[in-house]
Short mmCIF file of C-alpha atoms in Angstrom, two decimals:
data_model
loop_
_atom_site.label_atom_id
_atom_site.label_comp_id
_atom_site.label_asym_id
_atom_site.label_seq_id
_atom_site.Cartn_x
_atom_site.Cartn_y
_atom_site.Cartn_z
CA MET A 1 25.26 -343.48 49.96
CA PRO A 2 26.24 -346.87 51.35
CA PHE A 3 25.25 -350.16 49.84
CA ASN A 4 22.94 -352.29 51.95
CA LEU A 5 23.87 -355.88 52.66
CA LEU A 6 21.76 -358.53 54.37
CA ILE A 7 23.45 -361.37 56.28
CA VAL A 8 21.22 -364.42 56.72
CA ASP A 9 22.43 -367.17 59.03
CA ASP A 10 20.95 -368.97 62.03
CA SER A 11 24.36 -368.82 63.70
CA GLU A 12 25.01 -365.60 65.59
CA THR A 13 28.71 -366.45 65.30
CA VAL A 14 28.62 -366.39 61.51
CA ARG A 15 26.58 -363.19 61.37
CA SER A 16 29.08 -361.55 63.70
CA VAL A 17 32.18 -362.81 61.85
CA ILE A 18 30.90 -361.59 58.46
CA SER A 19 29.77 -358.29 59.97
CA LYS A 20 33.09 -357.60 61.73
CA THR A 21 35.08 -358.59 58.67
CA LEU A 22 33.11 -356.16 56.51
CA GLU A 23 33.32 -353.37 59.08
CA LEU A 24 37.11 -353.77 59.25
CA SER A 25 37.38 -353.81 55.46
CA GLY A 26 36.51 -350.12 55.24
CA LEU A 27 33.62 -350.74 52.89
CA ASP A 28 30.79 -348.27 53.29
CA LEU A 29 27.94 -350.70 53.92
CA GLY A 30 24.64 -350.68 55.75
CA LEU A 31 24.29 -354.10 57.40
CA TYR A 32 21.04 -355.94 58.09
CA TYR A 33 20.61 -359.33 59.73
CA ALA A 34 18.23 -362.29 59.66
CA ALA A 35 18.35 -365.69 61.36
CA ASN A 36 16.42 -367.58 58.67
CA GLY A 37 14.85 -367.17 55.24
CA ARG A 38 11.50 -365.99 56.61
CA GLN A 39 13.11 -363.16 58.58
CA ALA A 40 15.22 -362.34 55.52
CA LEU A 41 12.11 -361.90 53.37
CA ASP A 42 10.68 -359.52 55.98
CA VAL A 43 13.86 -357.42 55.79
CA LEU A 44 13.89 -357.56 51.98
CA HIS A 45 10.29 -356.33 51.85
CA GLU A 46 11.03 -353.40 54.16
CA HIS A 47 14.46 -352.21 52.98
CA TRP A 48 16.37 -351.80 49.76
CA ILE A 49 19.05 -354.50 49.90
CA ASP A 50 21.83 -354.61 47.30
CA LEU A 51 23.40 -357.91 48.25
CA VAL A 52 22.29 -360.93 50.29
CA PHE A 53 24.73 -363.31 51.97
CA THR A 54 22.87 -366.45 53.01
CA ASP A 55 23.53 -369.77 54.66
CA LEU A 56 21.70 -372.79 53.22
CA ASN A 57 20.95 -374.89 56.27
CA MET A 58 18.58 -372.90 58.52
CA PRO A 59 15.40 -373.60 60.49
CA VAL A 60 11.98 -372.15 59.54
CA MET A 61 13.02 -371.34 55.95
CA THR A 62 16.21 -372.63 54.35
CA GLY A 63 18.53 -370.63 52.14
CA MET A 64 17.38 -372.58 49.10
CA GLU A 65 13.74 -371.73 49.85
CA LEU A 66 14.72 -368.09 50.32
CA ILE A 67 16.47 -368.02 46.94
CA GLU A 68 13.52 -369.69 45.19
CA THR A 69 11.07 -367.22 46.76
CA MET A 70 13.25 -364.24 45.81
CA ARG A 71 13.52 -365.38 42.22
CA ARG A 72 9.70 -365.59 41.99
CA GLU A 73 9.15 -362.05 43.28
CA ALA A 74 9.51 -359.26 40.73
CA MET A 75 10.96 -356.86 43.31
CA LEU A 76 13.61 -359.31 44.46
CA GLU A 77 14.44 -361.43 41.43
CA LYS A 78 17.44 -359.29 40.44
CA THR A 79 18.87 -358.90 43.93
CA SER A 80 22.35 -360.41 44.11
CA VAL A 81 22.71 -363.45 46.35
CA VAL A 82 25.87 -365.10 47.68
CA VAL A 83 25.63 -368.47 49.41
CA VAL A 84 28.04 -368.77 52.33
CA SER A 85 28.49 -372.41 53.16
CA ALA A 86 30.87 -375.23 53.92
CA GLU A 87 29.24 -377.03 51.00
CA GLY A 88 31.84 -379.08 49.20
CA SER A 89 29.70 -380.49 46.41
CA GLN A 90 30.37 -378.91 43.03
CA THR A 91 27.10 -380.48 41.88
CA ARG A 92 25.18 -378.39 44.41
CA ILE A 93 27.21 -375.28 43.67
CA ASP A 94 26.43 -375.64 39.95
CA ASP A 95 22.74 -376.04 40.85
CA LEU A 96 22.81 -372.87 42.97
CA LEU A 97 24.48 -370.90 40.17
CA ALA A 98 21.85 -372.19 37.74
CA ARG A 99 19.17 -370.86 40.11
CA GLY A 100 20.58 -367.35 39.82
CA VAL A 101 22.95 -367.26 42.76
CA GLN A 102 25.84 -364.92 41.90
CA ALA A 103 28.55 -366.71 43.90
CA CYS A 104 29.28 -369.27 46.56
CA LEU A 105 31.69 -368.35 49.35
CA HIS A 106 33.21 -371.49 50.78
CA LYS A 107 33.83 -371.72 54.53
CA PRO A 108 36.34 -371.18 55.93
CA PHE A 109 37.02 -367.96 53.99
CA THR A 110 39.60 -365.22 54.42
CA PRO A 111 38.71 -361.55 55.01
CA GLU A 112 40.42 -360.73 51.69
CA LYS A 113 38.20 -363.15 49.80
CA LEU A 114 35.03 -361.77 51.38
CA ARG A 115 36.02 -358.20 50.64
CA ALA A 116 37.01 -358.97 47.05
CA LEU A 117 33.68 -360.68 46.47
CA VAL A 118 31.69 -357.74 47.85
CA GLU A 119 33.73 -355.26 45.78
CA ASP A 120 33.20 -357.34 42.67
CA LEU A 121 29.46 -357.87 43.08
CA LEU A 122 28.70 -354.30 44.08
CA GLY A 123 30.94 -352.92 41.36
CA ILE A 124 32.92 -350.82 43.81
CA GLU A 125 36.21 -349.59 42.41
CA HIS A 126 39.23 -350.16 44.62
CA ASP A 127 40.09 -346.42 44.60
CA GLU A 128 36.58 -345.59 45.73
CA ILE A 129 36.95 -347.93 48.69
CA LYS A 130 40.33 -346.50 49.56
CA THR A 131 38.93 -342.98 49.48
CA ARG A 132 36.05 -343.95 51.73
CA TYR A 133 38.47 -345.73 54.06
CA ASP A 134 40.85 -342.78 54.22
CA ARG A 135 37.99 -340.48 55.14
CA ARG A 136 37.33 -342.45 58.35
CA MET B 1 49.48 -392.72 48.00
CA THR B 2 45.88 -392.65 49.20
CA LYS B 3 45.40 -391.50 52.77
CA SER B 4 43.63 -393.67 55.30
CA ARG B 5 40.17 -392.49 56.41
CA PRO B 6 41.41 -391.49 59.89
CA ASP B 7 44.24 -389.46 58.32
CA THR B 8 41.82 -387.73 55.95
CA ILE B 9 39.48 -386.93 58.85
CA ALA B 10 42.37 -385.68 60.99
CA ASP B 11 43.80 -383.52 58.19
CA SER B 12 40.42 -381.87 57.56
CA PHE B 13 39.84 -381.29 61.27
CA ILE B 14 43.27 -379.75 61.81
CA ARG B 15 42.96 -377.49 58.75
CA ILE B 16 39.51 -376.22 59.71
CA VAL B 17 40.28 -375.64 63.39
CA GLU B 18 43.40 -373.69 62.36
CA GLY B 19 41.47 -371.64 59.81
CA VAL B 20 38.33 -371.00 61.84
CA ALA B 21 39.39 -371.00 65.49
CA PHE B 22 43.08 -370.10 65.10
CA MET B 23 44.18 -373.07 67.18
CA LEU B 24 46.61 -375.84 66.26
CA PRO B 25 45.27 -379.32 67.05
CA GLU B 26 47.69 -382.21 67.52
CA ARG B 27 47.05 -385.92 67.39
CA ASP B 28 50.11 -386.77 69.45
CA GLY B 29 50.10 -386.26 73.18
CA ALA B 30 46.35 -386.11 73.55
CA ASP B 31 45.03 -387.20 76.93
CA LEU B 32 41.41 -388.32 77.16
CA SER B 33 40.92 -387.11 80.72
CA CYS B 34 38.49 -384.19 80.67
CA ARG B 35 38.46 -381.60 83.43
CA GLY B 36 35.15 -379.82 83.90
CA GLN B 37 31.89 -380.06 81.98
CA ALA B 38 32.09 -381.34 78.41
CA ILE B 39 29.68 -380.64 75.57
CA VAL B 40 28.99 -382.47 72.34
CA ALA B 41 27.77 -381.16 68.99
CA THR B 42 26.12 -383.77 66.79
CA MET B 43 25.20 -383.49 63.13
CA PRO B 44 23.55 -386.27 61.10
CA PHE B 45 24.06 -386.22 57.34
CA LYS B 46 22.28 -387.84 54.40
CA GLY B 47 23.41 -388.53 50.86
CA PRO B 48 24.89 -391.44 48.93
CA VAL B 49 26.25 -392.37 52.36
CA SER B 50 24.42 -391.43 55.54
CA GLY B 51 25.66 -391.18 59.08
CA SER B 52 26.54 -388.68 61.74
CA MET B 53 29.39 -386.62 63.09
CA ALA B 54 30.03 -385.61 66.68
CA LEU B 55 32.47 -383.10 68.11
CA ALA B 56 33.09 -383.08 71.86
CA ALA B 57 35.27 -380.90 74.06
CA PRO B 58 35.39 -379.35 77.51
CA GLU B 59 33.00 -376.40 77.67
CA ALA B 60 35.91 -374.16 78.70
CA LEU B 61 37.59 -374.88 75.36
CA ALA B 62 34.34 -374.13 73.52
CA VAL B 63 34.41 -370.70 75.18
CA GLU B 64 37.97 -370.12 73.92
CA ILE B 65 37.00 -371.29 70.45
CA ALA B 66 34.07 -368.85 70.41
CA ALA B 67 36.28 -366.00 71.63
CA ASN B 68 38.77 -366.69 68.83
CA MET B 69 36.09 -366.99 66.17
CA LEU B 70 34.40 -363.78 67.31
CA GLY B 71 37.65 -361.90 67.87
CA THR B 72 36.68 -360.84 71.38
CA GLU B 73 39.33 -359.56 73.77
CA SER B 74 38.01 -361.44 76.79
CA ASN B 75 36.41 -364.82 77.34
CA ALA B 76 34.12 -363.11 79.87
CA GLN B 77 32.11 -361.75 76.94
CA ILE B 78 31.31 -365.28 75.80
CA THR B 79 28.02 -366.58 77.20
CA PRO B 80 27.26 -370.32 77.16
CA GLY B 81 24.85 -369.66 74.30
CA LYS B 82 27.57 -367.99 72.20
CA ALA B 83 30.03 -370.80 73.01
CA HIS B 84 27.51 -373.45 71.96
CA ASP B 85 26.62 -371.59 68.77
CA ALA B 86 30.29 -371.26 67.78
CA PHE B 87 30.96 -374.91 68.62
CA GLY B 88 28.04 -376.01 66.45
CA GLU B 89 29.25 -373.77 63.62
CA LEU B 90 32.72 -375.30 63.90
CA LEU B 91 31.25 -378.80 63.48
CA SER B 92 29.18 -377.59 60.53
CA VAL B 93 32.27 -376.27 58.73
CA ILE B 94 34.29 -379.39 59.58
CA GLY B 95 31.42 -381.56 58.33
CA GLY B 96 31.01 -379.90 54.93
CA ASN B 97 34.73 -379.96 54.24
CA LEU B 98 35.16 -383.49 55.56
CA LEU B 99 32.44 -384.98 53.37
CA ALA B 100 34.09 -383.46 50.30
CA ALA B 101 37.51 -384.71 51.42
CA LEU B 102 36.20 -388.25 51.92
CA PHE B 103 33.79 -388.60 49.00
CA GLY B 104 34.83 -385.98 46.44
CA ASN B 105 32.95 -382.96 45.11
CA VAL B 106 30.31 -384.71 43.01
CA PRO B 107 27.96 -386.31 45.58
CA VAL B 108 25.42 -384.06 47.29
CA PHE B 109 25.00 -384.39 51.05
CA ASP B 110 22.43 -382.78 53.32
CA CYS B 111 23.70 -382.03 56.80
CA ALA B 112 21.33 -381.37 59.68
CA ILE B 113 21.66 -378.31 61.89
CA PRO B 114 24.12 -379.22 64.68
CA GLU B 115 22.62 -379.88 68.09
CA ILE B 116 24.55 -379.17 71.28
CA ALA B 117 24.18 -381.12 74.52
CA PRO B 118 26.05 -381.43 77.81
CA MET B 119 27.89 -384.70 78.38
CA THR B 120 28.09 -386.85 81.48
CA THR B 121 31.40 -388.46 82.40
CA ALA B 122 29.99 -391.75 81.11
CA ASP B 123 29.03 -390.09 77.77
CA TRP B 124 32.57 -388.73 77.42
CA GLU B 125 34.22 -392.06 78.20
CA LYS B 126 31.90 -393.90 75.82
CA LEU B 127 32.71 -391.51 72.98
CA GLY B 128 36.41 -391.68 73.84
CA THR B 129 36.45 -395.44 73.37
CA ASP B 130 34.30 -395.38 70.22
CA PRO B 131 36.34 -396.93 67.37
CA CYS B 132 35.00 -394.22 65.00
CA ALA B 133 36.27 -391.38 67.20
CA LEU B 134 39.62 -389.60 66.93
CA LEU B 135 41.23 -387.85 69.87
CA PHE B 136 43.08 -384.54 69.47
CA ASN B 137 44.98 -382.26 71.77
CA VAL B 138 43.79 -378.67 71.29
CA GLU B 139 45.33 -376.06 73.59
CA GLU B 140 46.08 -378.81 76.14
CA CYS B 141 42.45 -379.96 76.12
CA PRO B 142 41.07 -383.22 74.72
CA VAL B 143 38.77 -382.96 71.71
CA LEU B 144 36.93 -385.93 70.22
CA LEU B 145 35.67 -386.11 66.65
CA ARG B 146 33.54 -389.05 65.61
CA PHE B 147 32.65 -389.75 61.99
CA GLN B 148 30.23 -392.63 61.66
CA CYS B 149 28.59 -394.03 58.54
CA ASN B 150 25.41 -396.09 58.76
CA ALA B 151 25.72 -399.68 57.56
#
């Protein structure tokens, strides 16, 4: 059974780049999309999501507001969150980690870094990925 | 030796455009004359220092940038909306990295969502002569990056 991953970003470009990178990585993932935090909450309430990749700076509901809302909801408080951002402030990164964010992926990122992060957070063994990839 | 602000801005811009759009900007040999419609992405920022950034280029180059970022085989697949979205995202990534390069990784800045607008010839020429703007040659097209701090 694949893991489900939600990509939250107001930029269609970013959603597409992350999605294509993950598809090419051979990881067996179900991908969901949202353009802001509000849409992300709707997806999270309707589907089982294992990992959320979110931007911070979005209209309607920001990534920070999404994270705060998730951490207040019993059903979502343990869901892993990665912030994908060009944020260069270590002060803000430390604040995000203190709020329960699992990792921050700094833009620009390489496909290898994205894949390694997903493998690590979902606890997927490298051999398992290779087997799934070889089956395709 | 500490780099000058223009050199720091240029280094960040070149690194990000290479990494995100797979293009190699050059500062030498850039020609301000712009053929065709140009667009500008603007992004105000707030923090210990506030100001704004602007990135301007011919729309045709924005289409190529989007095609590279999205990994599409043909520019024909790139609608104006996709080109504008990718151009705004490029400025967003440049902005975050540039603020850290200029001010270090301790201060916290809030950047607005980039806004995209078409430019008139007069807009382009005004930005091109702005003392806070740097001119680059990207794939034989002029690209302007302005970093401006409020007094």
